[in-house]
CSV table of C-alpha atoms in Angstrom, one decimal:
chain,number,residue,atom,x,y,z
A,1,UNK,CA,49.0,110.2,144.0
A,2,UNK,CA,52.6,110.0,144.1
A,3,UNK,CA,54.4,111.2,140.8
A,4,UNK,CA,56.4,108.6,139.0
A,5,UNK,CA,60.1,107.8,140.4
A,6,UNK,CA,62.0,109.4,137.0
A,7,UNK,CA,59.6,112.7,137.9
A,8,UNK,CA,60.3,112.4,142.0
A,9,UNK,CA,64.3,112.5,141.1
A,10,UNK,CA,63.8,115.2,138.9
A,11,UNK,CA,61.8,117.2,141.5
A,12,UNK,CA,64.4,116.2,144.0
A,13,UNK,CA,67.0,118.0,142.2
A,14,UNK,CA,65.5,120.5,140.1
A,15,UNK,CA,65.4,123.1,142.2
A,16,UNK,CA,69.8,123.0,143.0
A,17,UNK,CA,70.1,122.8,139.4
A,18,UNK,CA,68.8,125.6,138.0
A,19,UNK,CA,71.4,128.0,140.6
A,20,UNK,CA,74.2,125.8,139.1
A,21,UNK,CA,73.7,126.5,135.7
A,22,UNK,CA,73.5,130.0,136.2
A,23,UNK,CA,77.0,130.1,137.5
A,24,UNK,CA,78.0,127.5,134.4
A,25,UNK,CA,76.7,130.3,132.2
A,26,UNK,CA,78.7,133.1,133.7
A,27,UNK,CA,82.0,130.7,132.9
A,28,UNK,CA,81.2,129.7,129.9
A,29,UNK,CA,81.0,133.7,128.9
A,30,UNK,CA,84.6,134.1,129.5
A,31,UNK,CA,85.8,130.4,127.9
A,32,UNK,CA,85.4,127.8,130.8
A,33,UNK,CA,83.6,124.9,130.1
A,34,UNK,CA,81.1,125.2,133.1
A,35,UNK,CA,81.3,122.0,135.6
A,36,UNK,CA,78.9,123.6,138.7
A,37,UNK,CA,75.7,122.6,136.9
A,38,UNK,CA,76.7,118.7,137.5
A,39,UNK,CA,75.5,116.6,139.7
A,40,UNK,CA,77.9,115.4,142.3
A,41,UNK,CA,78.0,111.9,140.5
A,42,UNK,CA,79.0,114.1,137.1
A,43,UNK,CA,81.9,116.3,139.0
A,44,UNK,CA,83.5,113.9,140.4
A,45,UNK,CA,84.2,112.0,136.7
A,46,UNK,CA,85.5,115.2,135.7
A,47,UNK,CA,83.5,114.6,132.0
A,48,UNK,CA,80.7,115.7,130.4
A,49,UNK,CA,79.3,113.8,127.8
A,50,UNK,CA,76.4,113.4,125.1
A,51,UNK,CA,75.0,110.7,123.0
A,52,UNK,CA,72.7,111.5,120.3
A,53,UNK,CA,70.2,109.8,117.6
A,54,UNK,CA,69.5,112.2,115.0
A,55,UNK,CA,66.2,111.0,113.3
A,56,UNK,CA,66.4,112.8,110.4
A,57,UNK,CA,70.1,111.7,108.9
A,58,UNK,CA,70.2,108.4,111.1
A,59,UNK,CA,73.2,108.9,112.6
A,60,UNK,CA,74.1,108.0,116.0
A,61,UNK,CA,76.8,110.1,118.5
A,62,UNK,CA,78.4,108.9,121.6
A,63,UNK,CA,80.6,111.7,122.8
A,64,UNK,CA,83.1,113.0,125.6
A,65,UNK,CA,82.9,116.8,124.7
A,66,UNK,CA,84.6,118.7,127.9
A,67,UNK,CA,87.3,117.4,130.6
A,68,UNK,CA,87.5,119.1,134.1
A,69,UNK,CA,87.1,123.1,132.6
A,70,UNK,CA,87.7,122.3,129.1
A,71,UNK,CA,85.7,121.8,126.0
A,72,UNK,CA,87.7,119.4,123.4
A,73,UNK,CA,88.0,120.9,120.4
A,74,UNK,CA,88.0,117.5,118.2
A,75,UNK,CA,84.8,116.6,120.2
A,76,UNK,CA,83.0,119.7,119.3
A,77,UNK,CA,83.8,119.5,115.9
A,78,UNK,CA,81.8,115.9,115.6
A,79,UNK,CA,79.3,117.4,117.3
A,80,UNK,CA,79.0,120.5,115.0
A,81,UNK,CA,79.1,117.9,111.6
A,82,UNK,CA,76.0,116.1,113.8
A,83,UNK,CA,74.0,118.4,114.5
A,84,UNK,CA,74.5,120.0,110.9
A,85,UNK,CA,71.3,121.2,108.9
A,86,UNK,CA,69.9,118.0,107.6
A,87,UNK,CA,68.2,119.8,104.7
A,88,UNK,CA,71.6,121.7,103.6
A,89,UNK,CA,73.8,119.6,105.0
A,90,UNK,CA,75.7,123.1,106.1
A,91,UNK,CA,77.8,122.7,109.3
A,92,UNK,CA,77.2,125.3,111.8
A,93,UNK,CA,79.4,126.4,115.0
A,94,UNK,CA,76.7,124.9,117.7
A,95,UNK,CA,77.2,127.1,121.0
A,96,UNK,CA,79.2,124.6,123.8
A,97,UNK,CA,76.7,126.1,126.6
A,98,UNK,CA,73.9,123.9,124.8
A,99,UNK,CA,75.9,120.7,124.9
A,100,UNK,CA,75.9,121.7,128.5
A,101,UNK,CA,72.5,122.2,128.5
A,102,UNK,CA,71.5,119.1,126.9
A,103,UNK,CA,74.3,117.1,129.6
A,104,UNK,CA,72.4,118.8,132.7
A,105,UNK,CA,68.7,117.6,131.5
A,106,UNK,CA,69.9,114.3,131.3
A,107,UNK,CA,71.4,114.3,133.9
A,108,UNK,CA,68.5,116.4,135.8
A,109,UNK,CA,66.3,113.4,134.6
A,110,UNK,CA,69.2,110.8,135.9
A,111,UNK,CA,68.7,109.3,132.3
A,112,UNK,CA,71.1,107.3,130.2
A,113,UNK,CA,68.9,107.2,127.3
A,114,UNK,CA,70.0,108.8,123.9
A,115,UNK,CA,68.6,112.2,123.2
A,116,UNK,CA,66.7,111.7,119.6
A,117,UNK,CA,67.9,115.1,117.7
A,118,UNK,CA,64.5,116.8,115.6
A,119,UNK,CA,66.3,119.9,114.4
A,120,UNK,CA,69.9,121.2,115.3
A,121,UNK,CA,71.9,124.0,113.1
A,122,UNK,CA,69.6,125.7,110.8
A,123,UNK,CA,71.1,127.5,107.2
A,124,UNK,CA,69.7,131.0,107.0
A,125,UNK,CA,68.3,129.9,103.7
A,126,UNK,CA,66.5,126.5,105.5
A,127,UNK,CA,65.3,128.6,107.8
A,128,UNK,CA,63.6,131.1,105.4
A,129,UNK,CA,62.0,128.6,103.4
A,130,UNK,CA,60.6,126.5,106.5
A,131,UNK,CA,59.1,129.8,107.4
A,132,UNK,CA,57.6,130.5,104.5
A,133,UNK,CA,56.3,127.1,104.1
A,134,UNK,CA,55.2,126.1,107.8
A,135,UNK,CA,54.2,130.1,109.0
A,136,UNK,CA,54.0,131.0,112.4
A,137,UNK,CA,56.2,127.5,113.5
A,138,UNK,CA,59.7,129.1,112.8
A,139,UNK,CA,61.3,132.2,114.1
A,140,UNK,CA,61.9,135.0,111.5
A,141,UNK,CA,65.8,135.0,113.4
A,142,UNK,CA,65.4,131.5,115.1
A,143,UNK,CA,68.5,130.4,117.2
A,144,UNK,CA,68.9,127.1,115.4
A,145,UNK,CA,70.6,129.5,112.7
A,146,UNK,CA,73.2,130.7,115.3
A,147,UNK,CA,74.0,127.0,116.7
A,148,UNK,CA,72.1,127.9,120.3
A,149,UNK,CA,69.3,126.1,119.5
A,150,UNK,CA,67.6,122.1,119.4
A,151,UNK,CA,64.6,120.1,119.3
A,152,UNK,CA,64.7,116.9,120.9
A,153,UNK,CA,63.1,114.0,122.4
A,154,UNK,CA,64.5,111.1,124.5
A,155,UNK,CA,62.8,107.8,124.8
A,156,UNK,CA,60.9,106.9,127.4
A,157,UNK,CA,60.8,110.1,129.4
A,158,UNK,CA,57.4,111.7,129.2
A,159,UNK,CA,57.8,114.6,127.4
A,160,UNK,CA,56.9,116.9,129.8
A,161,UNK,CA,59.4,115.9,132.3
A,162,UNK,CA,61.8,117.0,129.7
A,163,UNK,CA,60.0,120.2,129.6
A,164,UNK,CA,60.0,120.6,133.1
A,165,UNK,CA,63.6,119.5,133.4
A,166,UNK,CA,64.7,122.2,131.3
A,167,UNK,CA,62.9,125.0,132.5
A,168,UNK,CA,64.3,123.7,136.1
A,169,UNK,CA,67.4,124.8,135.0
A,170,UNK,CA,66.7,128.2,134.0
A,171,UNK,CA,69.3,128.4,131.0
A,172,UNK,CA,67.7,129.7,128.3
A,173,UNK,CA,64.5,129.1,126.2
A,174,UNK,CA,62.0,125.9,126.4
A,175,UNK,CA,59.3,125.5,124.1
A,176,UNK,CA,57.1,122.7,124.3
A,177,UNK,CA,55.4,121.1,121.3
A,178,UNK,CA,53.7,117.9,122.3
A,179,UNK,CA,51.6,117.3,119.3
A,180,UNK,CA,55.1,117.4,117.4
A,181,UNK,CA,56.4,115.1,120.4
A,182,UNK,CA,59.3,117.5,121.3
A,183,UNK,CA,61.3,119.6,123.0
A,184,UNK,CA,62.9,123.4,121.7
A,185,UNK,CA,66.0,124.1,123.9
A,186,UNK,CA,68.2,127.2,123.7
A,187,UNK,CA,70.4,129.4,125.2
A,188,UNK,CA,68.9,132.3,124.6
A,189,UNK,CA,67.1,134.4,127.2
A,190,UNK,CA,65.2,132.6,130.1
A,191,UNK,CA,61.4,132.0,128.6
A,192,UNK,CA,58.8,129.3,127.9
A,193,UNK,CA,55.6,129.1,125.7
């Protein structure tokens, strides 16, 4: 049985990806917004950019965040007031290398579709009262409080090619919650539960 054609272009390019956005990691440690981790399509436009639903505050985000080897500062500020805590509504500094992230699996999935935002920047004190309200579903020091971690969706990509997607690219943590119906992405270390 052959796998469906958005899952046959992922597997097509997974594999080139997840080299690419090793090297995208390495610049973006010394201040270069990382371009390698683009498809050839992506490089050539010289642009990354992101477009966001976020389902708890209803907002929507259409964004051009980096040109050629740098991130634009404006852009990133929209994108830190987005992808605030939506119980605190306290504005985090969200780590550039995940808006790169979040570019590659789109484009990894050769999607145009919105990526519906669960859970972006964390408070400290949101994160402490989630964890002592949901238990063993939020991280004692979860990444969402340092802006290097989100939860997300997109429509009409099976989860797990979203999951599989990201891991392809070998840029920091995936977690997979399908009976939530999402996503965890980081940039932390390289793991997957």
């Amino acid at each position: 049985m052959n796998p469906p054609p958005a899952r046959r272009r992922f597997l097509r390019h997974g594999l080139c990806h997840g080299a690419a956005l090793s090297a995208a990691a390495a610049a973006a440690a010394v201040g270069v917004a990382p371009a390698l981790m683009l498809p050839a399509r992506a490089r050539v436009a010289q642009t990354r950019e992101l477009e966001m639903s976020h389902l708890h505050t209803r907002e929507h985000i259409a964004v051009v965040y980096a040109r050629a080897d740098a991130y634009l500062p404006e852009a990133l500020g929209s994108l830190d007031r987005f992808l605030r805590d939506h119980y605190s509504g306290a504005v985090g500094r969200i780590d550039p290398r995940l808006h790169d992230l979040l570019h590659a699996v789109r484009q990894v999935l050769d999607t145009t579709q919105p990526l519906h935002v669960i859970s972006g920047y964390r408070a400290p004190s949101t994160n402490a009262h989630l964890k002592a309200t949901r238990g063993g579903g939020v991280a004692t020091r979860s990444l969402h409080m340092d802006g290097r971690a989100i939860d997300v969706r997109i429509p009409g990509v099976p989860l797990a090619d979203l999951r599989d997607a990201a891991l392809s690219l070998r840029a920091g943590g995936v977690g997979y919650y399908p009976r939530d119906r999402f996503v965890h992405l980081d940039t932390g270390r390289v793991r997957s539960w």
